[in-house]
Amino acid sequence: EDQVTQSPEALRLQEGESSSLNCSYTVSGLRGLFWYRQDPGKGPEFLFTLYSAGEEKEKERLKATLTKKESFLHITAPKPEDSATYLCAVNSNSGYALNFGKGTSLLVTP
Amino acid sequence: GAGVSQSPSNKVTEKGKDVELRCDPISGHTALYWYRQSLGQGLEFLIYFQGNSAPDKSGLPSDRFSAERTGGSVSTLTIQRTQQEDSAVYLCASSESTGGLGEQFFGPGTRLTVL
């Protein structure tokens, strides 16, 4: 059975303080790893898809990387508007759905 | 509209009543998914549609839950004889790619409260 574990559960950063969020996964044949951002009261917003180990993608202050066992979401010089819950999900050979982790709640203070 | 829309945004119902939740996917998206997000839990898969057929219903928690999709577009999730444990946010997502591949774009969700 696919498993996705995100850490830490919560993270508080000062504005400008860079850090990384972790997503560890165990799947039977990874077909894609997805990062989403979710603001309170809203649906998840797509950020990145990674398909194979060694792949990296960037968008503004965010950079996602992938190894055979985990993915990192690096946040460089975060701003308060980056505060949100970041969700990691995998799709594997075991089915059609995305299997989500429980998320990391990020708070960036001025 | 450009995104996935869901209605109603909020639904409060009494235990034992039936509810219908609606999803309008992005135009042209063949794949449609329903998920449930409970307080403190991750997103939980319910059902996957490819066109009007549902090749994966494995996430539906009981036979009180059913869903249909018509015209390859709008989908309705029906919960019969609601229970308090059904209280959650129900999210719909659509994708251009079928079979679980490709990005899924989510709607804002329907918050269901069962009293």
mmCIF file of C-alpha atoms in Angstrom:
data_model
loop_
_atom_site.group_PDB
_atom_site.id
_atom_site.type_symbol
_atom_site.label_atom_id
_atom_site.label_comp_id
_atom_site.label_asym_id
_atom_site.label_seq_id
_atom_site.Cartn_x
_atom_site.Cartn_y
_atom_site.Cartn_z
ATOM 1 C CA GLU A 1 0.000 0.000 0.000
ATOM 2 C CA ASP A 2 1.279 3.465 -0.916
ATOM 3 C CA GLN A 3 2.395 5.611 1.997
ATOM 4 C CA VAL A 4 3.186 9.327 2.044
ATOM 5 C CA THR A 5 4.622 11.015 5.131
ATOM 6 C CA GLN A 6 5.257 14.732 5.381
ATOM 7 C CA SER A 7 7.431 16.488 7.907
ATOM 8 C CA PRO A 8 7.392 18.648 9.851
ATOM 9 C CA GLU A 9 3.652 18.877 10.579
ATOM 10 C CA ALA A 10 4.045 22.589 11.227
ATOM 11 C CA LEU A 11 6.807 25.091 10.544
ATOM 12 C CA ARG A 12 7.162 28.687 11.590
ATOM 13 C CA LEU A 13 9.693 30.848 9.749
ATOM 14 C CA GLN A 14 10.707 34.460 9.882
ATOM 15 C CA GLU A 15 10.427 36.338 6.611
ATOM 16 C CA GLY A 16 13.589 35.667 4.617
ATOM 17 C CA GLU A 17 14.490 32.503 6.569
ATOM 18 C CA SER A 18 14.913 29.702 4.023
ATOM 19 C CA SER A 19 13.942 26.114 4.844
ATOM 20 C CA SER A 20 12.797 22.799 3.372
ATOM 21 C CA LEU A 21 9.723 20.628 3.698
ATOM 22 C CA ASN A 22 10.056 16.861 3.399
ATOM 23 C CA CYS A 23 7.838 14.266 1.745
ATOM 24 C CA SER A 24 8.830 10.611 2.181
ATOM 25 C CA TYR A 25 7.021 8.009 0.128
ATOM 26 C CA THR A 26 6.715 4.262 -0.304
ATOM 27 C CA VAL A 27 4.947 3.227 -3.480
ATOM 28 C CA SER A 28 4.718 0.344 -5.903
ATOM 29 C CA GLY A 29 5.945 2.055 -9.040
ATOM 30 C CA LEU A 30 5.925 5.838 -8.866
ATOM 31 C CA ARG A 31 4.195 7.501 -11.796
ATOM 32 C CA GLY A 32 4.332 11.034 -10.434
ATOM 33 C CA LEU A 33 4.843 13.070 -7.270
ATOM 34 C CA PHE A 34 2.792 16.224 -6.883
ATOM 35 C CA TRP A 35 3.075 19.290 -4.670
ATOM 36 C CA TYR A 36 0.044 21.421 -3.880
ATOM 37 C CA ARG A 37 -0.536 24.520 -1.791
ATOM 38 C CA GLN A 38 -3.769 24.864 0.185
ATOM 39 C CA ASP A 39 -5.015 28.080 1.758
ATOM 40 C CA PRO A 40 -7.668 27.955 4.503
ATOM 41 C CA GLY A 41 -11.161 27.366 3.098
ATOM 42 C CA LYS A 42 -9.900 26.713 -0.426
ATOM 43 C CA GLY A 43 -9.103 23.725 -2.587
ATOM 44 C CA PRO A 44 -5.511 22.646 -3.201
ATOM 45 C CA GLU A 45 -3.630 24.677 -5.815
ATOM 46 C CA PHE A 46 -1.259 22.771 -8.089
ATOM 47 C CA LEU A 47 2.441 23.671 -7.809
ATOM 48 C CA PHE A 48 4.675 20.960 -9.327
ATOM 49 C CA THR A 49 4.830 17.468 -10.760
ATOM 50 C CA LEU A 50 8.018 15.398 -10.578
ATOM 51 C CA TYR A 51 8.320 12.119 -12.439
ATOM 52 C CA SER A 52 11.783 10.692 -11.894
ATOM 53 C CA ALA A 53 14.642 10.775 -9.394
ATOM 54 C CA GLY A 54 16.971 13.688 -9.950
ATOM 55 C CA GLU A 55 14.276 15.916 -11.402
ATOM 56 C CA GLU A 56 13.956 19.485 -10.109
ATOM 57 C CA LYS A 57 11.388 22.221 -10.764
ATOM 58 C CA GLU A 58 11.269 25.845 -9.686
ATOM 59 C CA LYS A 59 8.618 28.509 -9.385
ATOM 60 C CA GLU A 60 9.406 31.856 -7.814
ATOM 61 C CA ARG A 61 10.702 31.137 -4.281
ATOM 62 C CA LEU A 62 9.865 27.420 -4.437
ATOM 63 C CA LYS A 63 12.003 24.563 -5.697
ATOM 64 C CA ALA A 64 10.964 20.916 -5.656
ATOM 65 C CA THR A 65 13.383 18.003 -5.875
ATOM 66 C CA LEU A 66 12.904 14.247 -6.059
ATOM 67 C CA THR A 67 14.913 11.182 -5.038
ATOM 68 C CA LYS A 68 13.878 7.531 -5.062
ATOM 69 C CA LYS A 69 12.513 7.786 -1.514
ATOM 70 C CA GLU A 70 11.612 11.408 -0.865
ATOM 71 C CA SER A 71 10.926 14.847 -2.216
ATOM 72 C CA PHE A 72 11.855 18.214 -0.804
ATOM 73 C CA LEU A 73 10.138 21.530 -1.252
ATOM 74 C CA HIS A 74 12.732 24.233 -0.689
ATOM 75 C CA ILE A 75 11.479 27.699 0.160
ATOM 76 C CA THR A 76 14.009 30.468 -0.390
ATOM 77 C CA ALA A 77 13.594 33.804 1.397
ATOM 78 C CA PRO A 78 9.906 33.201 2.170
ATOM 79 C CA LYS A 79 7.370 35.986 2.482
ATOM 80 C CA PRO A 80 4.237 36.096 4.663
ATOM 81 C CA GLU A 81 2.108 35.346 1.595
ATOM 82 C CA ASP A 82 3.814 31.948 1.368
ATOM 83 C CA SER A 83 1.972 30.937 4.544
ATOM 84 C CA ALA A 84 -0.261 27.961 3.687
ATOM 85 C CA THR A 85 -0.471 24.210 4.029
ATOM 86 C CA TYR A 86 1.746 22.389 1.535
ATOM 87 C CA LEU A 87 0.545 18.988 0.424
ATOM 88 C CA CYS A 88 2.519 16.198 -1.203
ATOM 89 C CA ALA A 89 0.786 13.442 -3.176
ATOM 90 C CA VAL A 90 1.849 10.444 -5.244
ATOM 91 C CA ASN A 91 0.292 8.520 -8.088
ATOM 92 C CA SER A 92 1.524 4.990 -8.555
ATOM 93 C CA ASN A 93 0.870 1.791 -10.441
ATOM 94 C CA SER A 94 -1.595 0.781 -7.708
ATOM 95 C CA GLY A 95 -4.403 3.029 -8.928
ATOM 96 C CA TYR A 96 -5.800 6.155 -10.482
ATOM 97 C CA ALA A 97 -5.982 8.406 -7.439
ATOM 98 C CA LEU A 98 -3.545 10.721 -5.793
ATOM 99 C CA ASN A 99 -2.457 9.479 -2.364
ATOM 100 C CA PHE A 100 -1.889 12.525 -0.173
ATOM 101 C CA GLY A 101 0.237 13.148 2.883
ATOM 102 C CA LYS A 102 -1.265 15.096 5.769
ATOM 103 C CA GLY A 103 0.573 18.270 4.840
ATOM 104 C CA THR A 104 2.951 20.779 6.394
ATOM 105 C CA SER A 105 1.393 23.931 7.771
ATOM 106 C CA LEU A 106 3.781 26.812 7.093
ATOM 107 C CA LEU A 107 3.575 30.173 8.839
ATOM 108 C CA VAL A 108 5.886 32.971 7.726
ATOM 109 C CA THR A 109 5.993 35.948 10.060
ATOM 110 C CA PRO A 110 7.132 39.476 9.103
ATOM 111 C CA GLY B 1 -15.378 29.909 -15.801
ATOM 112 C CA ALA B 2 -11.792 28.785 -16.113
ATOM 113 C CA GLY B 3 -11.623 26.570 -13.035
ATOM 114 C CA VAL B 4 -13.453 23.725 -11.332
ATOM 115 C CA SER B 5 -16.609 24.871 -9.589
ATOM 116 C CA GLN B 6 -18.568 23.127 -6.853
ATOM 117 C CA SER B 7 -21.934 23.756 -5.306
ATOM 118 C CA PRO B 8 -23.131 24.362 -2.729
ATOM 119 C CA SER B 9 -20.113 25.823 -0.953
ATOM 120 C CA ASN B 10 -21.641 24.903 2.392
ATOM 121 C CA LYS B 11 -24.327 22.385 3.296
ATOM 122 C CA VAL B 12 -25.799 21.785 6.737
ATOM 123 C CA THR B 13 -28.123 18.819 7.041
ATOM 124 C CA GLU B 14 -29.711 16.649 9.667
ATOM 125 C CA LYS B 15 -28.635 13.094 10.327
ATOM 126 C CA GLY B 16 -30.554 10.701 8.118
ATOM 127 C CA LYS B 17 -31.222 13.132 5.280
ATOM 128 C CA ASP B 18 -29.868 12.702 1.743
ATOM 129 C CA VAL B 19 -27.549 15.296 0.163
ATOM 130 C CA GLU B 20 -26.314 15.972 -3.369
ATOM 131 C CA LEU B 21 -23.046 17.711 -4.107
ATOM 132 C CA ARG B 22 -22.280 19.044 -7.568
ATOM 133 C CA CYS B 23 -19.039 19.452 -9.500
ATOM 134 C CA ASP B 24 -18.473 21.312 -12.774
ATOM 135 C CA PRO B 25 -15.031 20.380 -14.104
ATOM 136 C CA ILE B 26 -12.813 22.393 -16.385
ATOM 137 C CA SER B 27 -14.224 22.235 -19.913
ATOM 138 C CA GLY B 28 -12.662 19.434 -21.931
ATOM 139 C CA HIS B 29 -11.202 17.556 -18.963
ATOM 140 C CA THR B 30 -11.956 13.874 -19.361
ATOM 141 C CA ALA B 31 -10.903 12.764 -15.885
ATOM 142 C CA LEU B 32 -12.821 13.735 -12.757
ATOM 143 C CA TYR B 33 -12.070 12.794 -9.154
ATOM 144 C CA TRP B 34 -13.871 13.160 -5.830
ATOM 145 C CA TYR B 35 -11.924 13.413 -2.578
ATOM 146 C CA ARG B 36 -12.890 13.992 1.048
ATOM 147 C CA GLN B 37 -10.916 16.039 3.566
ATOM 148 C CA SER B 38 -11.757 15.592 7.226
ATOM 149 C CA LEU B 39 -10.387 17.688 10.076
ATOM 150 C CA GLY B 40 -6.902 16.513 10.878
ATOM 151 C CA GLN B 41 -6.887 14.001 8.037
ATOM 152 C CA GLY B 42 -5.305 14.058 4.632
ATOM 153 C CA LEU B 43 -7.279 14.091 1.427
ATOM 154 C CA GLU B 44 -9.019 10.753 0.969
ATOM 155 C CA PHE B 45 -9.845 9.462 -2.528
ATOM 156 C CA LEU B 46 -13.462 8.527 -3.173
ATOM 157 C CA ILE B 47 -14.079 7.868 -6.874
ATOM 158 C CA TYR B 48 -12.561 8.394 -10.330
ATOM 159 C CA PHE B 49 -14.465 9.069 -13.559
ATOM 160 C CA GLN B 50 -13.083 8.644 -17.041
ATOM 161 C CA GLY B 51 -15.699 10.245 -19.217
ATOM 162 C CA ASN B 52 -19.030 9.036 -17.855
ATOM 163 C CA SER B 53 -17.758 5.728 -16.495
ATOM 164 C CA ALA B 54 -16.181 5.115 -13.098
ATOM 165 C CA PRO B 55 -13.356 2.564 -13.357
ATOM 166 C CA ASP B 56 -12.342 3.139 -9.733
ATOM 167 C CA LYS B 57 -14.931 3.425 -6.966
ATOM 168 C CA SER B 58 -12.670 1.862 -4.353
ATOM 169 C CA GLY B 59 -12.656 4.877 -2.055
ATOM 170 C CA LEU B 60 -16.407 5.140 -1.495
ATOM 171 C CA PRO B 61 -16.743 4.418 2.251
ATOM 172 C CA SER B 62 -20.135 2.680 2.131
ATOM 173 C CA ASP B 63 -23.099 1.939 -0.107
ATOM 174 C CA ARG B 64 -24.685 5.158 1.136
ATOM 175 C CA PHE B 65 -22.297 6.982 -1.187
ATOM 176 C CA SER B 66 -22.826 7.079 -4.949
ATOM 177 C CA ALA B 67 -21.771 9.306 -7.806
ATOM 178 C CA GLU B 68 -22.582 9.827 -11.427
ATOM 179 C CA ARG B 69 -21.299 11.896 -14.292
ATOM 180 C CA THR B 70 -23.305 12.921 -17.323
ATOM 181 C CA GLY B 71 -22.300 14.260 -20.717
ATOM 182 C CA GLY B 72 -18.667 13.827 -19.779
ATOM 183 C CA SER B 73 -18.997 16.959 -17.709
ATOM 184 C CA VAL B 74 -21.006 17.610 -14.532
ATOM 185 C CA SER B 75 -20.752 15.124 -11.693
ATOM 186 C CA THR B 76 -22.990 14.633 -8.682
ATOM 187 C CA LEU B 77 -21.954 12.927 -5.441
ATOM 188 C CA THR B 78 -24.941 11.669 -3.444
ATOM 189 C CA ILE B 79 -24.825 10.673 0.203
ATOM 190 C CA GLN B 80 -27.917 8.882 1.474
ATOM 191 C CA ARG B 81 -28.996 8.719 5.113
ATOM 192 C CA THR B 82 -26.181 11.019 6.208
ATOM 193 C CA GLN B 83 -24.298 10.296 9.410
ATOM 194 C CA GLN B 84 -22.269 12.650 11.595
ATOM 195 C CA GLU B 85 -19.044 10.981 10.467
ATOM 196 C CA ASP B 86 -19.833 12.145 6.912
ATOM 197 C CA SER B 87 -19.069 15.727 7.977
ATOM 198 C CA ALA B 88 -16.084 16.856 5.924
ATOM 199 C CA VAL B 89 -15.046 18.992 2.970
ATOM 200 C CA TYR B 90 -15.787 17.235 -0.307
ATOM 201 C CA LEU B 91 -13.391 18.220 -3.082
ATOM 202 C CA CYS B 92 -13.677 17.621 -6.787
ATOM 203 C CA ALA B 93 -10.747 17.692 -9.200
ATOM 204 C CA SER B 94 -10.439 17.366 -12.949
ATOM 205 C CA SER B 95 -7.579 16.580 -15.282
ATOM 206 C CA GLU B 96 -6.837 16.546 -19.006
ATOM 207 C CA SER B 97 -4.960 13.291 -18.551
ATOM 208 C CA THR B 98 -6.723 10.064 -17.714
ATOM 209 C CA GLY B 99 -5.592 7.167 -15.552
ATOM 210 C CA GLY B 100 -4.269 9.267 -12.719
ATOM 211 C CA LEU B 101 -1.533 10.828 -14.788
ATOM 212 C CA GLY B 102 -1.083 14.547 -15.081
ATOM 213 C CA GLU B 103 -2.029 17.444 -12.864
ATOM 214 C CA GLN B 104 -5.368 17.468 -11.097
ATOM 215 C CA PHE B 105 -7.031 20.847 -10.641
ATOM 216 C CA PHE B 106 -9.242 21.191 -7.607
ATOM 217 C CA GLY B 107 -12.430 23.068 -6.941
ATOM 218 C CA PRO B 108 -13.045 25.064 -3.754
ATOM 219 C CA GLY B 109 -14.933 22.194 -2.099
ATOM 220 C CA THR B 110 -18.278 21.730 -0.398
ATOM 221 C CA ARG B 111 -18.222 21.831 3.398
ATOM 222 C CA LEU B 112 -20.787 19.321 4.653
ATOM 223 C CA THR B 113 -21.963 19.448 8.249
ATOM 224 C CA VAL B 114 -24.266 16.713 9.527
ATOM 225 C CA LEU B 115 -26.040 17.621 12.765
#
